[in-house]
Amino acid sequence: MNKHGFLYELRKNRTLFLMALPAIALILLIAYIPMAGIILAFKDYRFNLGVFGSPWNGFENFKYFFTSGTGLLVTRNTILYNMLNLVTSQLFAIMIAIFINEMRGRYFKKISQSIIFLPFFISWTIVGVFVFNIFNYETGTLNTVLKAFNLDPVNLYSMPYVWVFIICFFNSWKWVGYTSVIYIASIVSIDSECFEAAEIDGANIFQKIFYITIPSIMPTIFIIFLLNLGRILRGDFQMFYQIVGNNGQLFDATDVIDTFVFRSLITSGDIAMPAAATFYQSVLCFVTIMVVNGIIRKTKPDNALF
């Protein structure tokens, strides 16, 4: 039997393959078999004919998605929000990881890390309630404080582009603690002798951070960046839907592909056009991560994802 063949490996590690079988079956069932539904993007779907019996209509669903004026808008918003959220959340996570690592009090460090990590466990439904109670025009906390100082209340729900900052803030607030754990683990793995040598040479805390800590965790930063870049056209549906809801005044500034697809399904019942939007979204995600990973592999091969 060929010692480099698949059958040989299967026989040699049959126990490990048997243990992995439920996970493989689950992935096939949830991730790969439903991919047959992609053909909906190219069909004029009829409920009485079903997915495979409906007539083909080529790229008509994609054409309608873009000619309606919505396609480019939601694509722009999705890329904008994901880029802003990626930069802000990763930047704050790196800063917090460095701050926590430099703390000397063990108990204070643990308490600080737990408090920062806590928002990760709060659902977006609860966060949406927080946002509404803060920014509601009539009874919100913000306007209550403004009225207490004899200032005019502000209706933020009529100011669409302010929500770019609000959404980025709450996204960072929720995810920064979780992401910082990854960077803390990366920082802890740095050889302590590097810091000891820097101290002997007279380096201060900022010099150690900029010349040892940050360069040492750069591979981790690149990997997380690439993994998140693969979702650059996938908005966090729960975040946008729970914070913004169905407020039509904010759609131009906050509508992303995921919320557009959801609203299309519940309002029109047309499955084919949302399927085309989702297919377009997945293809662009794949192309983006392949291109960026190729660029990184050419410039810094050690930091590439594959």
Coordinates of C-alpha atoms in Angstrom, one line a residue:
M1 CA 0.0 0.0 0.0
N2 CA 1.3 3.4 -0.9
K3 CA 2.5 5.0 2.3
H4 CA 1.7 8.5 1.0
G5 CA -1.8 7.7 -0.2
F6 CA -5.1 8.7 1.3
L7 CA -6.2 5.0 2.0
Y8 CA -3.0 4.4 3.9
E9 CA -3.6 7.5 6.1
L10 CA -7.2 6.5 6.5
R11 CA -6.2 3.1 7.8
K12 CA -3.4 4.4 10.0
N13 CA -5.4 7.2 11.6
R14 CA -8.9 5.6 11.4
T15 CA -9.7 6.5 15.0
L16 CA -9.0 10.2 14.4
F17 CA -11.0 10.2 11.2
L18 CA -13.8 8.5 13.0
M19 CA -13.8 11.2 15.7
A20 CA -13.8 13.9 13.0
L21 CA -16.7 12.3 11.1
P22 CA -19.6 14.0 13.0
A23 CA -18.0 17.4 12.5
I24 CA -17.4 16.7 8.8
A25 CA -21.0 15.5 8.3
L26 CA -22.3 18.6 10.1
I27 CA -20.3 20.9 7.9
L28 CA -21.5 19.1 4.7
L29 CA -25.1 19.3 5.9
I30 CA -25.0 22.9 7.0
A31 CA -22.5 24.6 4.7
Y32 CA -22.1 22.6 1.5
I33 CA -25.4 20.9 0.6
P34 CA -27.4 24.1 0.9
M35 CA -25.1 25.6 -1.7
A36 CA -27.3 24.0 -4.3
G37 CA -29.7 26.9 -3.7
I38 CA -27.3 29.2 -5.4
I39 CA -29.1 28.5 -8.7
L40 CA -32.0 30.6 -7.3
A41 CA -29.9 33.7 -8.2
F42 CA -30.3 32.7 -11.9
K43 CA -33.9 31.7 -11.9
D44 CA -37.3 33.3 -12.1
Y45 CA -38.6 31.6 -8.9
R46 CA -42.1 30.2 -8.8
F47 CA -43.4 28.7 -5.7
N48 CA -45.5 26.1 -7.5
L49 CA -42.5 25.0 -9.6
G50 CA -39.9 24.9 -6.8
V51 CA -36.2 25.6 -6.9
F52 CA -35.2 23.2 -9.7
G53 CA -38.4 23.5 -11.7
S54 CA -38.5 27.3 -12.0
P55 CA -37.4 28.8 -15.4
W56 CA -33.9 30.3 -15.8
N57 CA -33.7 34.0 -16.3
G58 CA -29.9 34.5 -16.6
F59 CA -28.6 37.6 -14.9
E60 CA -32.0 39.4 -14.7
N61 CA -32.0 39.3 -10.8
F62 CA -28.5 40.8 -10.7
K63 CA -29.5 43.5 -13.2
Y64 CA -32.6 44.5 -11.1
F65 CA -30.4 44.6 -8.0
F66 CA -28.2 47.2 -9.5
T67 CA -30.5 49.1 -11.8
S68 CA -32.9 49.7 -8.8
G69 CA -30.2 52.0 -7.4
T70 CA -29.9 49.9 -4.3
G71 CA -27.0 47.6 -5.2
L72 CA -24.2 50.1 -5.2
L73 CA -25.6 51.9 -2.2
V74 CA -25.7 48.9 0.1
T75 CA -22.3 47.6 -1.3
R76 CA -20.7 51.0 -0.4
N77 CA -22.3 51.0 3.1
T78 CA -21.2 47.4 3.8
I79 CA -17.6 48.0 2.8
L80 CA -17.5 51.4 4.6
Y81 CA -18.8 50.0 7.9
N82 CA -16.7 46.9 7.8
M83 CA -13.5 48.8 7.1
L84 CA -14.3 51.3 9.9
N85 CA -15.3 48.6 12.3
L86 CA -12.2 46.5 11.5
V87 CA -9.8 49.4 11.9
T88 CA -11.3 50.8 15.1
S89 CA -12.0 47.5 16.9
Q90 CA -8.6 46.1 16.1
L91 CA -6.8 49.3 17.1
F92 CA -8.6 49.5 20.4
A93 CA -8.1 45.8 21.0
I94 CA -4.3 46.1 20.5
M95 CA -4.2 49.2 22.8
I96 CA -6.2 47.4 25.5
A97 CA -4.1 44.2 25.2
I98 CA -0.9 46.3 25.6
F99 CA -2.3 48.2 28.6
I100 CA -3.5 45.1 30.4
N101 CA -0.1 43.4 29.7
E102 CA 1.7 46.3 31.3
M103 CA -0.4 46.3 34.4
R104 CA 1.5 45.1 37.5
G105 CA -1.4 44.4 39.9
R106 CA -2.6 40.9 39.2
Y107 CA -6.0 41.2 40.7
F108 CA -6.6 44.7 39.1
K109 CA -5.5 43.2 35.7
K110 CA -8.0 40.3 36.1
I111 CA -10.9 42.6 37.1
S112 CA -10.1 45.1 34.2
Q113 CA -10.0 42.3 31.7
S114 CA -13.3 40.8 32.9
I115 CA -15.0 44.2 32.8
I116 CA -13.8 44.8 29.2
F117 CA -14.8 41.3 28.1
L118 CA -18.3 41.5 29.6
P119 CA -20.0 43.4 26.6
F120 CA -19.2 40.4 24.4
F121 CA -21.9 38.4 26.3
I122 CA -24.6 41.1 25.9
S123 CA -26.9 40.4 22.9
W124 CA -27.4 43.0 20.2
T125 CA -31.1 43.0 21.2
I126 CA -30.1 44.5 24.6
V127 CA -27.7 46.8 23.0
G128 CA -30.5 48.0 20.7
V129 CA -32.6 48.8 23.8
F130 CA -29.6 50.8 25.2
V131 CA -29.2 52.8 22.0
F132 CA -33.0 53.6 21.9
N133 CA -33.1 54.7 25.5
I134 CA -30.0 56.9 25.0
F135 CA -31.0 58.6 21.8
N136 CA -34.8 58.6 21.8
Y137 CA -36.0 62.2 21.1
E138 CA -38.7 62.4 23.7
T139 CA -37.4 60.3 26.7
G140 CA -33.8 59.5 25.8
T141 CA -31.0 60.1 28.3
L142 CA -29.1 62.4 25.9
N143 CA -32.0 64.8 25.4
T144 CA -33.0 64.6 29.1
V145 CA -29.5 65.8 30.0
L146 CA -29.7 68.5 27.4
K147 CA -33.0 69.7 28.7
A148 CA -31.6 69.8 32.2
F149 CA -29.0 72.4 31.0
N150 CA -31.7 74.4 29.1
L151 CA -30.4 73.2 25.7
D152 CA -32.5 72.2 22.7
P153 CA -33.1 68.4 22.3
V154 CA -31.4 66.7 19.3
N155 CA -33.3 64.3 17.0
L156 CA -30.4 62.0 16.0
Y157 CA -32.9 59.7 14.1
S158 CA -33.2 62.5 11.5
M159 CA -29.4 62.8 11.1
P160 CA -28.5 59.7 9.2
Y161 CA -24.7 60.1 8.9
V162 CA -24.2 60.6 12.7
W163 CA -25.1 56.9 12.9
V164 CA -21.8 55.9 11.2
F165 CA -20.0 57.0 14.4
I166 CA -22.7 55.5 16.7
I167 CA -22.5 52.1 15.1
C168 CA -18.7 52.0 15.0
F169 CA -18.6 53.0 18.7
F170 CA -21.0 50.2 19.8
N171 CA -19.3 47.7 17.6
S172 CA -16.0 48.4 19.2
W173 CA -17.5 48.5 22.7
K174 CA -18.9 45.0 22.1
W175 CA -16.0 43.3 20.4
V176 CA -12.9 44.9 21.7
G177 CA -12.7 42.8 24.9
Y178 CA -13.1 39.5 23.0
T179 CA -10.4 40.5 20.3
S180 CA -8.0 41.8 23.0
V181 CA -7.8 38.3 24.5
I182 CA -6.2 37.0 21.2
Y183 CA -3.6 39.8 21.3
I184 CA -2.9 39.3 25.0
A185 CA -2.2 35.6 24.3
S186 CA 0.2 36.7 21.5
I187 CA 2.0 39.3 23.7
V188 CA 2.4 36.7 26.6
S189 CA 4.2 34.4 24.1
I190 CA 6.9 36.9 23.4
D191 CA 10.3 35.9 24.9
S192 CA 10.7 37.8 28.1
E193 CA 14.5 37.9 27.5
C194 CA 13.8 40.5 24.8
F195 CA 12.2 42.8 27.3
E196 CA 15.0 42.2 29.8
A197 CA 17.7 43.0 27.2
A198 CA 15.8 46.2 26.3
E199 CA 15.7 47.2 30.0
I200 CA 19.4 46.7 30.3
D201 CA 20.0 48.9 27.3
G202 CA 17.9 51.6 29.0
A203 CA 14.7 51.3 26.9
N204 CA 11.6 52.9 28.5
I205 CA 8.1 51.4 28.4
F206 CA 7.1 53.1 25.2
Q207 CA 10.3 52.0 23.4
K208 CA 9.6 48.4 24.4
I209 CA 6.1 48.6 23.1
F210 CA 7.0 50.1 19.8
Y211 CA 10.2 48.1 19.1
I212 CA 9.4 44.7 20.7
T213 CA 5.7 44.2 21.4
I214 CA 4.1 45.6 18.3
P215 CA 6.6 44.0 15.8
S216 CA 6.3 40.6 17.6
I217 CA 2.5 40.5 17.4
M218 CA 2.4 41.7 13.7
P219 CA 1.9 38.2 12.3
T220 CA -1.2 37.9 14.6
I221 CA -2.5 41.3 13.4
F222 CA -2.1 40.2 9.7
I223 CA -3.9 36.9 10.3
I224 CA -6.9 38.6 12.1
F225 CA -6.9 41.3 9.4
L226 CA -7.1 38.7 6.7
L227 CA -9.8 36.6 8.4
N228 CA -11.9 39.7 9.0
L229 CA -11.3 40.9 5.4
G230 CA -13.0 37.8 4.1
R231 CA -16.2 39.2 5.7
I232 CA -15.7 42.7 4.3
L233 CA -19.0 42.5 2.4
R234 CA -20.9 40.7 5.2
G235 CA -22.4 43.2 7.6
D236 CA -23.3 42.2 11.1
F237 CA -27.0 41.8 10.5
Q238 CA -28.0 41.7 14.2
M239 CA -26.1 44.9 15.0
F240 CA -27.6 46.9 12.2
Y241 CA -31.1 45.5 12.6
Q242 CA -31.3 45.9 16.3
I243 CA -29.6 49.4 16.5
V244 CA -31.3 50.9 13.4
G245 CA -34.4 48.8 13.0
N246 CA -36.9 49.7 10.3
N247 CA -36.3 53.5 10.5
G248 CA -36.5 54.5 6.8
Q249 CA -34.8 57.9 7.5
L250 CA -31.5 56.1 8.2
F251 CA -31.5 53.5 5.4
D252 CA -29.3 55.6 3.0
A253 CA -26.5 55.8 5.6
T254 CA -26.9 52.5 7.4
D255 CA -28.4 49.9 5.0
V256 CA -26.1 47.0 4.2
I257 CA -26.5 44.0 2.0
D258 CA -27.6 41.8 4.8
T259 CA -30.4 44.1 6.0
F260 CA -31.4 44.8 2.5
V261 CA -31.8 41.0 1.8
F262 CA -33.8 40.5 5.0
R263 CA -36.2 43.4 4.2
S264 CA -36.6 42.2 0.6
L265 CA -37.6 38.7 1.8
I266 CA -40.2 39.9 4.4
T267 CA -41.7 42.7 2.3
S268 CA -41.8 41.3 -1.3
G269 CA -41.5 37.5 -0.8
D270 CA -39.2 37.4 -3.9
I271 CA -36.6 34.8 -3.1
A272 CA -34.6 35.0 -6.3
M273 CA -33.4 38.7 -6.1
P274 CA -32.1 38.4 -2.5
A275 CA -30.4 35.1 -3.5
A276 CA -28.7 37.1 -6.3
A277 CA -27.6 39.7 -3.8
T278 CA -26.2 37.1 -1.4
F279 CA -24.4 35.3 -4.2
Y280 CA -22.8 38.6 -5.3
Q281 CA -21.8 39.2 -1.7
S282 CA -20.1 35.8 -1.4
V283 CA -18.2 36.1 -4.6
L284 CA -16.8 39.5 -3.8
C285 CA -15.8 38.3 -0.3
F286 CA -13.9 35.4 -1.9
V287 CA -12.2 37.6 -4.5
T288 CA -11.2 40.2 -1.9
I289 CA -9.5 37.8 0.5
M290 CA -7.7 36.0 -2.4
V291 CA -6.4 39.3 -3.8
V292 CA -5.3 40.8 -0.5
N293 CA -3.7 37.5 0.6
G294 CA -1.9 37.3 -2.7
I295 CA -0.5 40.8 -2.2
I296 CA 0.7 40.0 1.3
R297 CA 2.2 36.7 0.1
K298 CA 4.2 38.6 -2.4
T299 CA 5.4 41.3 0.0
K300 CA 5.6 39.4 3.4
P301 CA 5.2 35.6 2.8
D302 CA 5.4 34.8 6.5
N303 CA 2.3 36.8 7.3
A304 CA 0.1 35.4 4.6
L305 CA -2.9 33.3 5.5
F306 CA -2.1 30.6 3.0

